Amino acid sequence: MPVNLKAPENLLPVAGVRLGTAEAAIKKAGRKDLLLIELAAGSRVAGVFTQNSFAAAPVQVCRQHLASALPIRALLINAGNANAATGNGGLADAQRTSAAVAQALACAASQVLPFSTGVIGQRLPVERMLAAVPRAQAALHAEAWGEAAQAIMTTDTVAKGASRLVETAQGAVTVTGIAKGVGMIHPDMATLLAFVCTDARLTPAATRAAIQHAAARSFNCATVDGDTSTNDSFVLCATAQVGGQDIDVDHSDYAIVLEAISAVSIELAQAIVRDGEGATKFITIEVFDARDAVEARKVALSIAHSPLVKTAMFASDANWGRIVMAVGKAGVEGLHPSTVSLALDEVLLIEGGEPHPQYREELGAAVVAKAEFSIHVGLGRGTARARIWTCDFSYDYVKINAEYRT
Amino acid sequence: MPVNLKAPENLLPVAGVRLGTAEAAIKKAGRKDLLLIELAAGSRVAGVFTQNSFAAAPVQVCRQHLASALPIRALLINAGNANAATGNGGLADAQRTSAAVAQALACAASQVLPFSTGVIGQRLPVERMLAAVPRAQAALHAEAWGEAAQAIMTTDTVAKGASRLVETAQGAVTVTGIAKGVGMIHPDMATLLAFVCTDARLTPAATRAAIQHAAARSFNCATVDGDTSTNDSFVLCATAQVGGQDIDVDHSDYAIVLEAISAVSIELAQAIVRDGEGATKFITIEVFDARDAVEARKVALSIAHSPLVKTAMFASDANWGRIVMAVGKAGVEGLHPSTVSLALDEVLLIEGGEPHPQYREELGAAVVAKAEFSIHVGLGRGTARARIWTCDFSYDYVKINAEYRT
């Protein structure tokens, strides 16, 4: 059961973006599993991709195409097969599907970005995909965001999308995004894909800056299991349909648009954690008073990735010894317990490294019994901070991941 | 159910070592939970301890006492309470129990090493422990290794011990060790403690060298969940009862004794993984052809700690995409898939980064269906290697860790 998450309603269309879905029977028949996104000429596109050494074939092709001179005109996304660990054959498959879209839309193959999510290590059913491309093209529509969010789902239990409408000096700007994934990695099935579009006239440089900013504050703060997918991709498309002036990073409208892009990205990233495999809790980890952001993040991730913390949270057990253990094992050089504080929401458990005299088990238990709460850790050695969203570790996590292929 | 592990029989007594257990009702009544180990005068003792910043009070006291000038004469170990995250009060508690043993044995408090394992964040029941020390002293016996192994258990399902008898130029040398723990960390309950004794006449320097050597090849190669305990302690005691010559690292007998110490330590470390929380599989991960030992170990641990690999192994699913993902996410700079190979026991799955043409799902499935098997990963960029033992991740892992305090 996802934690406080509903399927998106009323996703706002973005001028310059049309979406079409089709059934390609990639993993099985009976569902739309192919999504074509068409972008208006003049759109500016930027992407950030997995750091995994085994980056999937479509990720490699995306990187090539984004580096080429011609602007991106379309995205082709399939669910059911990740086209990862497929060697040179997989690369050729991703190139063939890109070329087919290019032919349909009368552009160059390098103007198409391919994305895949699903099983690792199997070749794409290219012929079925090529046959479905014209059907996806025929279905292209500006209002198809909801169907698009569904088409890219794998083990997701809820479709994920978010919209913002903001006023700028040049007029109203829309930002709409969709995402899929039920954790940072979900090999075989689900990898994180996110597509955010805006009609703002961001320059190419501003588009790249905006995606870096938004990624750092959204998807890079989300973790389900600490495993980094071979296919993670987050793409920002600015169709430049609003206003007449280009918005570079020093334009007065940039901050407004950036805020809307970040807000949509954060909502999508949180949706992924809320729908994390087997999740019953949505947990925010705040680490503050660190020497630098790197060590703050290290401590937050050490807590978020500890199976012992996650199983205790699943049990609604305010087992703070495990949190302290995770802080201590994070590998922060020179960290001394005597400066560390720990709170669950507003309840202080540790101050100056000593158990707080007013703390009673019932106070902590009441916090962790909730579906959403925060863990606050102060390191007492600086002013830097980090925030991570994660979920708990349940029987269903084991069930989902042990039983998927059977 | 532990994987291919039985309680030890016929642990060999070690000249110069006597062991006594007593009931101190530390967590609950009705079991012997206090162990006193008395060492002959002239024994040489070395220890290695947790790297966790929140090192427990007894670990801090052990470090002080091992650094002091007087030789160690006794070890006092309790189960049921870790005396960790207990602030200055916890330090005083560890010092009081050491002092009580010192008084009973007529030595200095700095000649006693205290060890605790169990719940984090609660103060020790010092009065009950002090009352039990004379009973443990009265029970001291050279043949009590089996009872000692039982007294230090927490969530362990099987007592853990191992012995070796080797011939040296100076006569027969015995090495016997006991350990407890069901993973690298087991907060609240079980942390890794291991005590290995030998009657060899190792010099203090050779004792320190031997424990470093043995730790690197045994306990530091074992992981259940990647969480590092606040209390991990591994101690080597050489009672110097055999022969007349001191054995320093350049003595011809050193290699023989070191081999026996390493063998006992490896057997104990493997026992801990075999009894890992919820374990149904014992998995050896071998990474070879790495540029250096650090990156080999990084890749091995990335596989061993991946919840997705561990749940697949629990399901006897040869889901090699998850292993490839874990290799790729290990953060090895410049690692290129085209040089990577992967095998499950003798079955080759990937060679030169491409799926092996002869591989069929049934071949991999037959390997991972076994209770013990190996994962071999070649990085194809050097000659360094690393070996890690781990276990799978089961429903029982979640059950044990979610339900412990309730």
PDB file of N, CA, C and O in Angstrom, chain A residues 229-255:
ATOM      1  N   SER A 229      19.922   1.894  -9.977  1.00  0.00           N
ATOM      2  CA  SER A 229      19.481   1.205 -11.189  1.00  0.00           C
ATOM      3  C   SER A 229      20.424   1.408 -12.357  1.00  0.00           C
ATOM      4  O   SER A 229      21.170   2.379 -12.418  1.00  0.00           O
ATOM      5  N   THR A 230      20.353   0.492 -13.309  1.00  0.00           N
ATOM      6  CA  THR A 230      21.086   0.625 -14.566  1.00  0.00           C
ATOM      7  C   THR A 230      20.383   1.570 -15.534  1.00  0.00           C
ATOM      8  O   THR A 230      20.931   1.902 -16.578  1.00  0.00           O
ATOM      9  N   ASN A 231      19.143   1.970 -15.240  1.00  0.00           N
ATOM     10  CA  ASN A 231      18.330   2.705 -16.212  1.00  0.00           C
ATOM     11  C   ASN A 231      17.838   4.070 -15.753  1.00  0.00           C
ATOM     12  O   ASN A 231      17.161   4.753 -16.517  1.00  0.00           O
ATOM     13  N   ASP A 232      18.146   4.465 -14.522  1.00  0.00           N
ATOM     14  CA  ASP A 232      17.627   5.731 -14.008  1.00  0.00           C
ATOM     15  C   ASP A 232      17.826   6.879 -14.991  1.00  0.00           C
ATOM     16  O   ASP A 232      18.946   7.145 -15.427  1.00  0.00           O
ATOM     17  N   SER A 233      16.744   7.578 -15.281  1.00  0.00           N
ATOM     18  CA  SER A 233      16.809   8.708 -16.209  1.00  0.00           C
ATOM     19  C   SER A 233      15.799   9.759 -15.772  1.00  0.00           C
ATOM     20  O   SER A 233      14.662   9.435 -15.428  1.00  0.00           O
ATOM     21  N   PHE A 234      16.225  10.993 -15.800  1.00  0.00           N
ATOM     22  CA  PHE A 234      15.364  12.125 -15.446  1.00  0.00           C
ATOM     23  C   PHE A 234      15.596  13.180 -16.514  1.00  0.00           C
ATOM     24  O   PHE A 234      16.727  13.631 -16.715  1.00  0.00           O
ATOM     25  N   VAL A 235      14.524  13.545 -17.224  1.00  0.00           N
ATOM     26  CA  VAL A 235      14.657  14.446 -18.370  1.00  0.00           C
ATOM     27  C   VAL A 235      13.746  15.658 -18.177  1.00  0.00           C
ATOM     28  O   VAL A 235      12.612  15.529 -17.722  1.00  0.00           O
ATOM     29  N   LEU A 236      14.280  16.808 -18.495  1.00  0.00           N
ATOM     30  CA  LEU A 236      13.519  18.055 -18.453  1.00  0.00           C
ATOM     31  C   LEU A 236      13.409  18.609 -19.865  1.00  0.00           C
ATOM     32  O   LEU A 236      14.415  18.784 -20.550  1.00  0.00           O
ATOM     33  N   CYS A 237      12.175  18.872 -20.311  1.00  0.00           N
ATOM     34  CA  CYS A 237      11.937  19.434 -21.643  1.00  0.00           C
ATOM     35  C   CYS A 237      11.285  20.804 -21.492  1.00  0.00           C
ATOM     36  O   CYS A 237      10.221  20.911 -20.884  1.00  0.00           O
ATOM     37  N   ALA A 238      11.896  21.820 -22.046  1.00  0.00           N
ATOM     38  CA  ALA A 238      11.324  23.173 -22.036  1.00  0.00           C
ATOM     39  C   ALA A 238      10.939  23.513 -23.477  1.00  0.00           C
ATOM     40  O   ALA A 238      11.813  23.634 -24.344  1.00  0.00           O
ATOM     41  N   THR A 239       9.643  23.636 -23.726  1.00  0.00           N
ATOM     42  CA  THR A 239       9.185  23.772 -25.116  1.00  0.00           C
ATOM     43  C   THR A 239       9.237  25.204 -25.639  1.00  0.00           C
ATOM     44  O   THR A 239       8.970  25.449 -26.811  1.00  0.00           O
ATOM     45  N   ALA A 240       9.502  26.181 -24.758  1.00  0.00           N
ATOM     46  CA  ALA A 240       9.700  27.572 -25.187  1.00  0.00           C
ATOM     47  C   ALA A 240       8.459  28.136 -25.864  1.00  0.00           C
ATOM     48  O   ALA A 240       8.559  28.935 -26.800  1.00  0.00           O
ATOM     49  N   GLN A 241       7.289  27.751 -25.400  1.00  0.00           N
ATOM     50  CA  GLN A 241       6.047  28.234 -26.013  1.00  0.00           C
ATOM     51  C   GLN A 241       5.535  29.511 -25.347  1.00  0.00           C
ATOM     52  O   GLN A 241       4.644  30.168 -25.881  1.00  0.00           O
ATOM     53  N   VAL A 242       6.046  29.867 -24.175  1.00  0.00           N
ATOM     54  CA  VAL A 242       5.545  31.025 -23.436  1.00  0.00           C
ATOM     55  C   VAL A 242       6.513  32.195 -23.570  1.00  0.00           C
ATOM     56  O   VAL A 242       7.723  32.014 -23.437  1.00  0.00           O
ATOM     57  N   GLY A 243       5.954  33.398 -23.817  1.00  0.00           N
ATOM     58  CA  GLY A 243       6.759  34.618 -23.798  1.00  0.00           C
ATOM     59  C   GLY A 243       7.669  34.746 -24.999  1.00  0.00           C
ATOM     60  O   GLY A 243       7.735  33.868 -25.864  1.00  0.00           O
ATOM     61  N   GLY A 244       8.400  35.830 -25.048  1.00  0.00           N
ATOM     62  CA  GLY A 244       9.254  36.086 -26.192  1.00  0.00           C
ATOM     63  C   GLY A 244      10.725  36.100 -25.851  1.00  0.00           C
ATOM     64  O   GLY A 244      11.578  35.921 -26.721  1.00  0.00           O
ATOM     65  N   GLN A 245      11.030  36.292 -24.568  1.00  0.00           N
ATOM     66  CA  GLN A 245      12.430  36.386 -24.155  1.00  0.00           C
ATOM     67  C   GLN A 245      12.918  35.033 -23.681  1.00  0.00           C
ATOM     68  O   GLN A 245      12.243  34.343 -22.928  1.00  0.00           O
ATOM     69  N   ASP A 246      14.127  34.685 -24.087  1.00  0.00           N
ATOM     70  CA  ASP A 246      14.745  33.498 -23.532  1.00  0.00           C
ATOM     71  C   ASP A 246      15.032  33.715 -22.040  1.00  0.00           C
ATOM     72  O   ASP A 246      15.443  34.807 -21.646  1.00  0.00           O
ATOM     73  N   ILE A 247      14.793  32.669 -21.252  1.00  0.00           N
ATOM     74  CA  ILE A 247      15.068  32.754 -19.812  1.00  0.00           C
ATOM     75  C   ILE A 247      16.370  32.030 -19.531  1.00  0.00           C
ATOM     76  O   ILE A 247      16.427  30.797 -19.516  1.00  0.00           O
ATOM     77  N   ASP A 248      17.431  32.815 -19.336  1.00  0.00           N
ATOM     78  CA  ASP A 248      18.688  32.197 -18.921  1.00  0.00           C
ATOM     79  C   ASP A 248      18.746  32.243 -17.396  1.00  0.00           C
ATOM     80  O   ASP A 248      17.824  32.746 -16.740  1.00  0.00           O
ATOM     81  N   VAL A 249      19.820  31.699 -16.827  1.00  0.00           N
ATOM     82  CA  VAL A 249      19.857  31.571 -15.358  1.00  0.00           C
ATOM     83  C   VAL A 249      19.891  32.923 -14.652  1.00  0.00           C
ATOM     84  O   VAL A 249      19.577  33.002 -13.456  1.00  0.00           O
ATOM     85  N   ASP A 250      20.227  34.007 -15.387  1.00  0.00           N
ATOM     86  CA  ASP A 250      20.245  35.323 -14.736  1.00  0.00           C
ATOM     87  C   ASP A 250      18.966  36.115 -15.000  1.00  0.00           C
ATOM     88  O   ASP A 250      18.852  37.265 -14.585  1.00  0.00           O
ATOM     89  N   HIS A 251      17.984  35.508 -15.694  1.00  0.00           N
ATOM     90  CA  HIS A 251      16.711  36.190 -15.965  1.00  0.00           C
ATOM     91  C   HIS A 251      15.857  36.185 -14.694  1.00  0.00           C
ATOM     92  O   HIS A 251      15.891  35.241 -13.906  1.00  0.00           O
ATOM     93  N   SER A 252      15.077  37.263 -14.519  1.00  0.00           N
ATOM     94  CA  SER A 252      14.297  37.383 -13.281  1.00  0.00           C
ATOM     95  C   SER A 252      13.218  36.302 -13.172  1.00  0.00           C
ATOM     96  O   SER A 252      12.773  35.983 -12.070  1.00  0.00           O
ATOM     97  N   ASP A 253      12.794  35.727 -14.287  1.00  0.00           N
ATOM     98  CA  ASP A 253      11.784  34.666 -14.227  1.00  0.00           C
ATOM     99  C   ASP A 253      12.378  33.292 -13.898  1.00  0.00           C
ATOM    100  O   ASP A 253      11.635  32.347 -13.613  1.00  0.00           O
ATOM    101  N   TYR A 254      13.722  33.186 -13.984  1.00  0.00           N
ATOM    102  CA  TYR A 254      14.335  31.864 -13.825  1.00  0.00           C
ATOM    103  C   TYR A 254      13.993  31.235 -12.468  1.00  0.00           C
ATOM    104  O   TYR A 254      13.613  30.061 -12.393  1.00  0.00           O
ATOM    105  N   ALA A 255      14.080  32.041 -11.419  1.00  0.00           N
ATOM    106  CA  ALA A 255      13.839  31.512 -10.072  1.00  0.00           C
ATOM    107  C   ALA A 255      12.411  30.979  -9.930  1.00  0.00           C
ATOM    108  O   ALA A 255      12.187  29.947  -9.282  1.00  0.00           O
TER     109      ALA A 255
END
